[in-house]
Tab-separated table of C-alpha atoms in Angstrom:
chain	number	residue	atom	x	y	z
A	1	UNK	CA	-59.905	-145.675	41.518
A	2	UNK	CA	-63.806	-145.038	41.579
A	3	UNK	CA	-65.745	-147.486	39.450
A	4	UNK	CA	-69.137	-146.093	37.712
A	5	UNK	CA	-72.098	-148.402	36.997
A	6	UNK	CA	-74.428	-146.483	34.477
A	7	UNK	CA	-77.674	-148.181	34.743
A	8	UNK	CA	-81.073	-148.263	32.335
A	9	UNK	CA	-83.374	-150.930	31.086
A	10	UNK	CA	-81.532	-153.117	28.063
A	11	UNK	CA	-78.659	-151.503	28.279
A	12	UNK	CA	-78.579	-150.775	24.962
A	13	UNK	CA	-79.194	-147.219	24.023
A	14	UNK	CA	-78.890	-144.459	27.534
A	15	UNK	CA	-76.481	-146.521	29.487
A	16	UNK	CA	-73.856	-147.414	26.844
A	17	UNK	CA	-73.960	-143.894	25.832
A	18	UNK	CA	-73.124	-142.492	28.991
A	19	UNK	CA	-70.451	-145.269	29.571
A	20	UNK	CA	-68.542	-144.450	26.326
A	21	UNK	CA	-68.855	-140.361	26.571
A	22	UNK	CA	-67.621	-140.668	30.559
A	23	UNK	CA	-64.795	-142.982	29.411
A	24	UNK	CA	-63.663	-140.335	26.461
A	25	UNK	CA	-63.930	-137.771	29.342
A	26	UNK	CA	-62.213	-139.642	31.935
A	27	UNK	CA	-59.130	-140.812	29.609
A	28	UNK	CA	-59.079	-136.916	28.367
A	29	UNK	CA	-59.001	-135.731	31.959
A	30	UNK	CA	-56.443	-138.262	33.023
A	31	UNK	CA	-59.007	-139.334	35.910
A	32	UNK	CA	-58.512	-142.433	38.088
A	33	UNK	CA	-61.874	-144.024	37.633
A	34	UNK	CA	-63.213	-147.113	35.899
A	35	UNK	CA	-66.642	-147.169	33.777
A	36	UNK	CA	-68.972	-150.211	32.774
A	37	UNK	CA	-73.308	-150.161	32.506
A	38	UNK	CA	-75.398	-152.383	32.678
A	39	UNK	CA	-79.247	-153.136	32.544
A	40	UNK	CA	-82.158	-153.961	34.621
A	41	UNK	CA	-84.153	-155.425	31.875
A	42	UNK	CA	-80.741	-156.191	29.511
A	43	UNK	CA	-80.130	-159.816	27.702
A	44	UNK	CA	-76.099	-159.983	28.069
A	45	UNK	CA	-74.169	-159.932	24.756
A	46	UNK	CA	-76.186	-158.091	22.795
A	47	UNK	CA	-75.202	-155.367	20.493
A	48	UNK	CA	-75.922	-151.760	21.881
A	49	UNK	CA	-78.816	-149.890	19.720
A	50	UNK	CA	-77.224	-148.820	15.664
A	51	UNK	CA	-77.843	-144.854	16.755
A	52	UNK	CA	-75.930	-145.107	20.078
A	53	UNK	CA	-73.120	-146.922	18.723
A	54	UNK	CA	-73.129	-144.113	15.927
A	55	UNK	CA	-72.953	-141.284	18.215
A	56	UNK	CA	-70.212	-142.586	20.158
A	57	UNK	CA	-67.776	-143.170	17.157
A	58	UNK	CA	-68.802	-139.924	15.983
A	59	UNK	CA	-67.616	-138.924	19.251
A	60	UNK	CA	-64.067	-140.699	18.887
A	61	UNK	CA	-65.661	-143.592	20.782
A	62	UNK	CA	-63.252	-146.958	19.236
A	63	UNK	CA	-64.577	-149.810	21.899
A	64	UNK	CA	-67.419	-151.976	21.347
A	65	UNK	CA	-69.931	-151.795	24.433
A	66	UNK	CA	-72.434	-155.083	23.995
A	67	UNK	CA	-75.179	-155.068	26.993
A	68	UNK	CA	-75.394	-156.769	30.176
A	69	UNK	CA	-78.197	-157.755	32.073
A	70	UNK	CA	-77.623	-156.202	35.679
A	71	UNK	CA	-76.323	-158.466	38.385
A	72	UNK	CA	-74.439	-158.854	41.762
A	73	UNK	CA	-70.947	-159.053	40.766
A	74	UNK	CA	-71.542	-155.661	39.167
A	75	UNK	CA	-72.861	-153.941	41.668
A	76	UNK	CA	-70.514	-155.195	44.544
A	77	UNK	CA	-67.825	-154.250	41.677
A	78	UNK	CA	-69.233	-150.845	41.782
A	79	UNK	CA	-68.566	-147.682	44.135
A	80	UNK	CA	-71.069	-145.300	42.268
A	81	UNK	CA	-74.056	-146.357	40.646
A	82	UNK	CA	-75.737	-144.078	38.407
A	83	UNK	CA	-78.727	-144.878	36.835
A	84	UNK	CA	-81.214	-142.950	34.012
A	85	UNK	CA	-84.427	-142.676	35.334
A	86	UNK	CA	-85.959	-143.184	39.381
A	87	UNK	CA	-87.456	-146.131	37.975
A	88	UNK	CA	-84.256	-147.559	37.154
A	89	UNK	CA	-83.226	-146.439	40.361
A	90	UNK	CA	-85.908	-148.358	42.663
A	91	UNK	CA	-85.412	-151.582	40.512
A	92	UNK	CA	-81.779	-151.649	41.226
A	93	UNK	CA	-82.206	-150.578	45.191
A	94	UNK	CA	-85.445	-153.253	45.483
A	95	UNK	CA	-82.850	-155.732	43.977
A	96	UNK	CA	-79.801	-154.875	45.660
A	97	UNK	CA	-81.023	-153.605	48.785
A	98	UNK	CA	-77.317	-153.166	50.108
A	99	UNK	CA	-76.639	-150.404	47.288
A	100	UNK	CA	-79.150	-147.769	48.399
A	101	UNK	CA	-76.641	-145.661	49.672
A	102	UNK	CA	-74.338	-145.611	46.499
A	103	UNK	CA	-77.553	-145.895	43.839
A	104	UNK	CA	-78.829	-142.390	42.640
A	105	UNK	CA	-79.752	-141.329	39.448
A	106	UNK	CA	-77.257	-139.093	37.293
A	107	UNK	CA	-79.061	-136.251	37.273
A	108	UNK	CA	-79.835	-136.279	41.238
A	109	UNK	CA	-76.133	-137.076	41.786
A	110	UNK	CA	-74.777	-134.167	39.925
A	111	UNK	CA	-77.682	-131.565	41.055
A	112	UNK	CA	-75.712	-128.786	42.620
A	113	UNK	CA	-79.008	-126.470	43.933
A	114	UNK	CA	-78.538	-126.360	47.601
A	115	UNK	CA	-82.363	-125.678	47.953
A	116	UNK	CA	-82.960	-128.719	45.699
A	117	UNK	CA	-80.728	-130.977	47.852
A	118	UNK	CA	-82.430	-129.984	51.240
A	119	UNK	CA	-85.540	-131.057	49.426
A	120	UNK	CA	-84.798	-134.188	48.284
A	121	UNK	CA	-83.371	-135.240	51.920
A	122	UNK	CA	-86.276	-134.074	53.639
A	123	UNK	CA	-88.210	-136.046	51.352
A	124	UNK	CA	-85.975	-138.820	51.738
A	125	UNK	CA	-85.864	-138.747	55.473
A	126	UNK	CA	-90.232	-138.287	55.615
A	127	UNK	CA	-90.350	-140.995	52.904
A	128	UNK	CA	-88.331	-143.565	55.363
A	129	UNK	CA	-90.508	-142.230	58.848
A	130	UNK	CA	-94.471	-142.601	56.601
A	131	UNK	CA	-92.696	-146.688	55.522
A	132	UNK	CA	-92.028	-147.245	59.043
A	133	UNK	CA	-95.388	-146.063	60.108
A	134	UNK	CA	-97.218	-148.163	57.943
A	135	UNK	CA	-94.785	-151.079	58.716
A	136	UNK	CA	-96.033	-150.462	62.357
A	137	UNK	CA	-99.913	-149.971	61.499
A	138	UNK	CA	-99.380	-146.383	62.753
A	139	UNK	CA	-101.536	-143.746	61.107
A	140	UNK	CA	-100.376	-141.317	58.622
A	141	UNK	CA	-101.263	-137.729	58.797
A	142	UNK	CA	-102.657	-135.792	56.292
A	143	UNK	CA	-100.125	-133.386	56.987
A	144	UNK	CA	-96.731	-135.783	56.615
A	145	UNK	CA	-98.872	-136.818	53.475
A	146	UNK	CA	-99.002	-133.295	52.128
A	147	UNK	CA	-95.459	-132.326	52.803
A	148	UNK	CA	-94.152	-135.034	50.789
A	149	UNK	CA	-95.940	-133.649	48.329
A	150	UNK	CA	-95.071	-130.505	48.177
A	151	UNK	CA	-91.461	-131.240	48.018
A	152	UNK	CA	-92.114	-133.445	44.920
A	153	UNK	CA	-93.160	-130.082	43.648
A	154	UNK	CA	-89.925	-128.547	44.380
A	155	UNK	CA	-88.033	-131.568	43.267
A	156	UNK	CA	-86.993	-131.439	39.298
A	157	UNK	CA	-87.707	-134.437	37.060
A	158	UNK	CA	-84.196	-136.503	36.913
A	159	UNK	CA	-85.128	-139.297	34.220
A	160	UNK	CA	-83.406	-139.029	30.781
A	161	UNK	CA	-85.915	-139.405	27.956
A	162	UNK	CA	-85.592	-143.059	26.297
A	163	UNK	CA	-84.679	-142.799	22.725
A	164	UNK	CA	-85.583	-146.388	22.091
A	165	UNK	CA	-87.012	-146.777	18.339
A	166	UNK	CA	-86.185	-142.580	17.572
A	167	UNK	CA	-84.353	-141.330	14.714
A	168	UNK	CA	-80.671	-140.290	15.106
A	169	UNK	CA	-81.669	-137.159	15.949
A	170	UNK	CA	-84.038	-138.285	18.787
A	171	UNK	CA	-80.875	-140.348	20.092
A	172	UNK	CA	-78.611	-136.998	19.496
A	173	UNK	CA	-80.767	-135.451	22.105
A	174	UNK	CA	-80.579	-138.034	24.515
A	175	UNK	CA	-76.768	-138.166	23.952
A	176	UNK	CA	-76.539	-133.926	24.667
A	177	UNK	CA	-78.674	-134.476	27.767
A	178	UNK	CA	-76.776	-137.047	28.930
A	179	UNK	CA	-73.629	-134.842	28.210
A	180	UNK	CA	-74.944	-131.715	30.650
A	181	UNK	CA	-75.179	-134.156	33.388
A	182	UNK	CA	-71.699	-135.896	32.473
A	183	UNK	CA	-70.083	-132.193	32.388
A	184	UNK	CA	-71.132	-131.415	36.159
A	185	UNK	CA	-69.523	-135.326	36.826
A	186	UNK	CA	-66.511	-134.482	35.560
A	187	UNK	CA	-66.363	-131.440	37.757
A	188	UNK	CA	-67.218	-133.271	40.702
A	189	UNK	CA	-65.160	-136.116	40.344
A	190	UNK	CA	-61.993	-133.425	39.526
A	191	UNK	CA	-62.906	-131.698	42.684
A	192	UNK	CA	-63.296	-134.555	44.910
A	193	UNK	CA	-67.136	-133.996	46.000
A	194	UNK	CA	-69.811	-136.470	46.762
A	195	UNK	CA	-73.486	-136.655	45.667
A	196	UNK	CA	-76.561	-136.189	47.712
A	197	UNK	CA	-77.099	-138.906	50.476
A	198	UNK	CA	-79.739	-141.768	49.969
């Protein structure tokens, strides 16, 4: 059984959301995986945001989700942690060190361009070699500077707008974007595949 970790700041609005529409989608699909979220920036306990909890029983959503403040029981619980935005990302991977190569966000994990992929590895890899450089007080070149760069250029924006404070309709938004990434999930969790490598 895999077991999902959707990640964003109070758990409350993004997070939840995703949780309940992959756990419709999973007991639909008859999938063997488990689903929870949790937040970087959460207070445990409390209710998830009036609009999220909305969607999700207009989605035939019957659980109540309250939000949890990130921690390590979670992610040692977890094999897959997804999180909304590469801020979320870094915060969980600064904290939790050991879950780099399991912590991506959703959007990276389900990208399916091949040129995109080879991007984001190279910039991975170059990323890792300028860190060790400066760890070592060796220079930098202008070049390796540039390259990373230009595949941020190439590299598509993977954070899921924050509905926090937005009307229903802001939140419906979030929900469908969170949906198109959930979709591609679902297909790669049916077909067996793996994400991009941290």
């Amino acid at each position: 059984m895999l077991r999902i970790l959707f990640v964003c700041t109070g758990n409350t609005c993004r997070s939840p959301l995703a949780e309940g529409l992959l756990r419709i989608r999973v007991h639909e699909e008859g999938l063997a995986a488990e689903v929870r979220s949790a937040g970087v920036s959460a207070v445990t306990g409390a209710p998830i945001s009036r609009n999220s909890a909305s969607l999700l029983q207009e989605a035939g959503f019957k659980e109540d989700i309250r939000s949890l403040a990130i921690q390590e029981s979670e992610v040692q619980w977890a094999d897959l942690i997804l999180t909304m935005t590469t801020g979320h990302k870094r915060s969980v991977i600064q904290r939790f060190p050991d879950a780099v190569d399991k912590t991506f966000t959703l959007k990276e994990y389900v990208e399916d361009d091949d040129r995109i992929l080879q991007a984001i590895e190279e910039r991975e890899r170059l990323v890792t070699e300028l860190q060790l450089k400066r760890a070592l007080s060796q220079t930098v070149t202008v070049e390796e500077r540039n390259r990373i760069y230009t595949l941020e250029d190439e590299i598509p924006d993977y954070d899921i707008s924050d509905p926090f404070g937005g009307s229903l309709e802001v939140y419906r938004k979030t929900a469908e974007e969170i949906s198109r990434s959930l979709d591609k999930l679902v297909q790669k969790l049916r077909e067996g595949g793996e994400g991009p490598k941290a």
